[in-house]
Amino acid sequence: MRFQTPLILASALAAGSVAFAADRASDDDKYEIRDIGEPENCITRSSIRSTDVIDDQTIDFKMRGGDIYRNRLPNRCGGLGFEEAFSYKTSTNQLCSVDIIHVLSQTGGRLDTRSACGLGKFQKIEKIPKEESAD
């Protein structure tokens, strides 16, 4: 779900950062997911190009330069997988595992915050297309 309304985005951006999932990229079943290296506590906010909400507990952060960092939240975040949009505030240029995200919901033309959820560590991943079976 992608919200294109500039007024909504402008008002939400004034309060912090907003992430809207890009056209539902939760096609993980088409890929083999491989972890690369050790999980990291933080990623650089200004390097985040887009996010893909996979489900209520998983967010992929796509970075400038092509890297993908998967964040597996320590607990299920109610509504995240359905709404596919969240916001966060930080005082630095880092988004870290100690930070909190807020699920965003658009109701009647209004942008509301729903669940507040803690992030997990950021695991760099590689998505490798699964080979299609020969028929």
PDB file of C-alpha atoms in Angstrom:
ATOM      1  CA  MET A   1       0.000   0.000   0.000  1.00  0.00           C
ATOM      2  CA  ARG A   2       1.533   3.313  -1.017  1.00  0.00           C
ATOM      3  CA  PHE A   3       0.041   6.643  -0.001  1.00  0.00           C
ATOM      4  CA  GLN A   4       0.606   9.372  -2.573  1.00  0.00           C
ATOM      5  CA  THR A   5      -1.129  12.240  -0.780  1.00  0.00           C
ATOM      6  CA  PRO A   6       1.510  14.978  -0.401  1.00  0.00           C
ATOM      7  CA  LEU A   7      -0.333  16.744   2.431  1.00  0.00           C
ATOM      8  CA  ILE A   8      -0.473  13.594   4.531  1.00  0.00           C
ATOM      9  CA  LEU A   9       3.175  12.847   3.859  1.00  0.00           C
ATOM     10  CA  ALA A  10       4.256  16.420   4.542  1.00  0.00           C
ATOM     11  CA  SER A  11       2.484  16.542   7.894  1.00  0.00           C
ATOM     12  CA  ALA A  12       3.788  13.130   8.912  1.00  0.00           C
ATOM     13  CA  LEU A  13       7.336  13.950   7.838  1.00  0.00           C
ATOM     14  CA  ALA A  14       7.257  17.068   9.965  1.00  0.00           C
ATOM     15  CA  ALA A  15       6.863  14.862  13.037  1.00  0.00           C
ATOM     16  CA  GLY A  16       9.560  12.327  12.125  1.00  0.00           C
ATOM     17  CA  SER A  17      10.343   9.758   9.481  1.00  0.00           C
ATOM     18  CA  VAL A  18       7.638   7.801   7.726  1.00  0.00           C
ATOM     19  CA  ALA A  19       8.068   4.576   5.817  1.00  0.00           C
ATOM     20  CA  PHE A  20       5.494   3.250   3.415  1.00  0.00           C
ATOM     21  CA  ALA A  21       6.045  -0.189   1.967  1.00  0.00           C
ATOM     22  CA  ALA A  22       6.644  -0.278  -1.744  1.00  0.00           C
ATOM     23  CA  ASP A  23       3.920  -2.156  -3.615  1.00  0.00           C
ATOM     24  CA  ARG A  24       3.894  -5.192  -1.325  1.00  0.00           C
ATOM     25  CA  ALA A  25       7.183  -6.905  -2.020  1.00  0.00           C
ATOM     26  CA  SER A  26       6.487  -9.781   0.371  1.00  0.00           C
ATOM     27  CA  ASP A  27       7.260 -12.375  -2.254  1.00  0.00           C
ATOM     28  CA  ASP A  28       9.822 -14.110  -0.038  1.00  0.00           C
ATOM     29  CA  ASP A  29       8.550 -17.486  -1.230  1.00  0.00           C
ATOM     30  CA  LYS A  30      10.178 -16.714  -4.597  1.00  0.00           C
ATOM     31  CA  TYR A  31      13.602 -16.214  -3.007  1.00  0.00           C
ATOM     32  CA  GLU A  32      16.128 -18.025  -0.923  1.00  0.00           C
ATOM     33  CA  ILE A  33      17.117 -15.599   1.845  1.00  0.00           C
ATOM     34  CA  ARG A  34      20.755 -15.750   2.951  1.00  0.00           C
ATOM     35  CA  ASP A  35      22.177 -13.911   5.940  1.00  0.00           C
ATOM     36  CA  ILE A  36      25.409 -12.023   5.280  1.00  0.00           C
ATOM     37  CA  GLY A  37      27.717 -11.421   8.233  1.00  0.00           C
ATOM     38  CA  GLU A  38      26.656 -10.656  11.775  1.00  0.00           C
ATOM     39  CA  PRO A  39      23.530  -8.658  12.695  1.00  0.00           C
ATOM     40  CA  GLU A  40      24.068  -4.946  13.312  1.00  0.00           C
ATOM     41  CA  ASN A  41      22.553  -2.776  16.032  1.00  0.00           C
ATOM     42  CA  CYS A  42      22.066   0.280  13.779  1.00  0.00           C
ATOM     43  CA  ILE A  43      21.794   1.384  10.161  1.00  0.00           C
ATOM     44  CA  THR A  44      22.280   4.879   8.754  1.00  0.00           C
ATOM     45  CA  ARG A  45      18.910   6.578   8.284  1.00  0.00           C
ATOM     46  CA  SER A  46      19.979   8.729   5.345  1.00  0.00           C
ATOM     47  CA  SER A  47      21.051   5.577   3.478  1.00  0.00           C
ATOM     48  CA  ILE A  48      17.573   4.001   3.596  1.00  0.00           C
ATOM     49  CA  ARG A  49      16.055   4.093   0.098  1.00  0.00           C
ATOM     50  CA  SER A  50      12.805   2.227   0.825  1.00  0.00           C
ATOM     51  CA  THR A  51      11.202  -0.340   3.093  1.00  0.00           C
ATOM     52  CA  ASP A  52       9.221  -3.504   2.459  1.00  0.00           C
ATOM     53  CA  VAL A  53       6.969  -4.761   5.239  1.00  0.00           C
ATOM     54  CA  ILE A  54       6.947  -8.538   4.934  1.00  0.00           C
ATOM     55  CA  ASP A  55       4.613  -9.343   7.841  1.00  0.00           C
ATOM     56  CA  ASP A  56       3.786  -8.261  11.409  1.00  0.00           C
ATOM     57  CA  GLN A  57       7.320  -9.074  12.539  1.00  0.00           C
ATOM     58  CA  THR A  58       9.594  -8.489   9.534  1.00  0.00           C
ATOM     59  CA  ILE A  59      10.711  -5.354   7.671  1.00  0.00           C
ATOM     60  CA  ASP A  60      13.296  -5.165   4.874  1.00  0.00           C
ATOM     61  CA  PHE A  61      15.225  -1.899   4.683  1.00  0.00           C
ATOM     62  CA  LYS A  62      16.538  -1.370   1.144  1.00  0.00           C
ATOM     63  CA  MET A  63      19.587   0.844   1.163  1.00  0.00           C
ATOM     64  CA  ARG A  64      21.158   3.124  -1.396  1.00  0.00           C
ATOM     65  CA  GLY A  65      23.776   0.994  -3.100  1.00  0.00           C
ATOM     66  CA  GLY A  66      21.566  -2.106  -3.166  1.00  0.00           C
ATOM     67  CA  ASP A  67      22.108  -3.681   0.264  1.00  0.00           C
ATOM     68  CA  ILE A  68      19.077  -5.057   2.105  1.00  0.00           C
ATOM     69  CA  TYR A  69      18.865  -5.206   5.901  1.00  0.00           C
ATOM     70  CA  ARG A  70      16.149  -7.385   7.384  1.00  0.00           C
ATOM     71  CA  ASN A  71      14.788  -6.430  10.781  1.00  0.00           C
ATOM     72  CA  ARG A  72      13.010  -9.187  12.658  1.00  0.00           C
ATOM     73  CA  LEU A  73      11.119  -7.476  15.447  1.00  0.00           C
ATOM     74  CA  PRO A  74      11.429  -9.318  18.770  1.00  0.00           C
ATOM     75  CA  ASN A  75       7.628  -9.432  19.035  1.00  0.00           C
ATOM     76  CA  ARG A  76       4.709  -9.359  16.621  1.00  0.00           C
ATOM     77  CA  CYS A  77       3.648  -5.781  15.825  1.00  0.00           C
ATOM     78  CA  GLY A  78      -0.148  -5.692  15.485  1.00  0.00           C
ATOM     79  CA  GLY A  79      -1.352  -4.223  12.198  1.00  0.00           C
ATOM     80  CA  LEU A  80       2.095  -3.777  10.632  1.00  0.00           C
ATOM     81  CA  GLY A  81       1.623  -6.474   7.988  1.00  0.00           C
ATOM     82  CA  PHE A  82      -1.826  -5.154   7.076  1.00  0.00           C
ATOM     83  CA  GLU A  83      -1.089  -1.412   7.067  1.00  0.00           C
ATOM     84  CA  GLU A  84       2.450  -1.740   5.646  1.00  0.00           C
ATOM     85  CA  ALA A  85       3.311   1.754   6.910  1.00  0.00           C
ATOM     86  CA  PHE A  86       5.174   2.964   9.981  1.00  0.00           C
ATOM     87  CA  SER A  87       6.918   5.989  11.423  1.00  0.00           C
ATOM     88  CA  TYR A  88       9.859   6.497  13.747  1.00  0.00           C
ATOM     89  CA  LYS A  89      11.753   9.305  15.444  1.00  0.00           C
ATOM     90  CA  THR A  90      15.439   9.368  16.253  1.00  0.00           C
ATOM     91  CA  SER A  91      17.740  12.101  17.494  1.00  0.00           C
ATOM     92  CA  THR A  92      20.645  10.884  15.342  1.00  0.00           C
ATOM     93  CA  ASN A  93      21.156   9.733  11.756  1.00  0.00           C
ATOM     94  CA  GLN A  94      20.975   6.130  12.967  1.00  0.00           C
ATOM     95  CA  LEU A  95      18.007   3.777  13.203  1.00  0.00           C
ATOM     96  CA  CYS A  96      18.828   1.272  15.922  1.00  0.00           C
ATOM     97  CA  SER A  97      17.502  -1.871  17.566  1.00  0.00           C
ATOM     98  CA  VAL A  98      16.544   0.181  20.642  1.00  0.00           C
ATOM     99  CA  ASP A  99      14.250   2.459  18.590  1.00  0.00           C
ATOM    100  CA  ILE A 100      10.459   2.233  18.470  1.00  0.00           C
ATOM    101  CA  ILE A 101       8.291   2.256  15.339  1.00  0.00           C
ATOM    102  CA  HIS A 102       4.631   3.266  15.238  1.00  0.00           C
ATOM    103  CA  VAL A 103       2.252   1.549  12.811  1.00  0.00           C
ATOM    104  CA  LEU A 104       0.383   4.113  10.696  1.00  0.00           C
ATOM    105  CA  SER A 105      -3.206   3.713   9.582  1.00  0.00           C
ATOM    106  CA  GLN A 106      -5.172   5.905   7.195  1.00  0.00           C
ATOM    107  CA  THR A 107      -8.784   6.175   8.329  1.00  0.00           C
ATOM    108  CA  GLY A 108     -11.257   8.595   6.792  1.00  0.00           C
ATOM    109  CA  GLY A 109      -8.481  10.645   5.230  1.00  0.00           C
ATOM    110  CA  ARG A 110      -6.652  10.900   8.561  1.00  0.00           C
ATOM    111  CA  LEU A 111      -3.273   9.399   9.358  1.00  0.00           C
ATOM    112  CA  ASP A 112      -3.377   7.752  12.800  1.00  0.00           C
ATOM    113  CA  THR A 113      -0.735   5.915  14.793  1.00  0.00           C
ATOM    114  CA  ARG A 114      -1.555   2.452  16.058  1.00  0.00           C
ATOM    115  CA  SER A 115       0.796  -0.049  17.675  1.00  0.00           C
ATOM    116  CA  ALA A 116       4.192   0.954  19.059  1.00  0.00           C
ATOM    117  CA  CYS A 117       6.807  -1.752  18.565  1.00  0.00           C
ATOM    118  CA  GLY A 118      10.500  -2.188  19.279  1.00  0.00           C
ATOM    119  CA  LEU A 119      12.916  -2.994  16.480  1.00  0.00           C
ATOM    120  CA  GLY A 120      15.286  -5.936  16.455  1.00  0.00           C
ATOM    121  CA  LYS A 121      18.813  -6.119  15.066  1.00  0.00           C
ATOM    122  CA  PHE A 122      19.472  -5.439  11.392  1.00  0.00           C
ATOM    123  CA  GLN A 123      20.652  -8.493   9.452  1.00  0.00           C
ATOM    124  CA  LYS A 124      22.158  -7.895   6.028  1.00  0.00           C
ATOM    125  CA  ILE A 125      20.556 -10.372   3.627  1.00  0.00           C
ATOM    126  CA  GLU A 126      20.782 -11.491   0.041  1.00  0.00           C
ATOM    127  CA  LYS A 127      17.684 -12.544  -1.912  1.00  0.00           C
ATOM    128  CA  ILE A 128      18.472 -15.244  -4.444  1.00  0.00           C
ATOM    129  CA  PRO A 129      15.702 -16.225  -6.895  1.00  0.00           C
ATOM    130  CA  LYS A 130      14.646 -19.845  -6.431  1.00  0.00           C
ATOM    131  CA  GLU A 131      15.079 -22.014  -9.468  1.00  0.00           C
ATOM    132  CA  GLU A 132      11.798 -22.845 -11.095  1.00  0.00           C
ATOM    133  CA  SER A 133      11.097 -26.525 -11.423  1.00  0.00           C
ATOM    134  CA  ALA A 134      11.343 -27.865 -14.944  1.00  0.00           C
ATOM    135  CA  ASP A 135       8.047 -29.286 -16.119  1.00  0.00           C
TER     136      ASP A 135
END
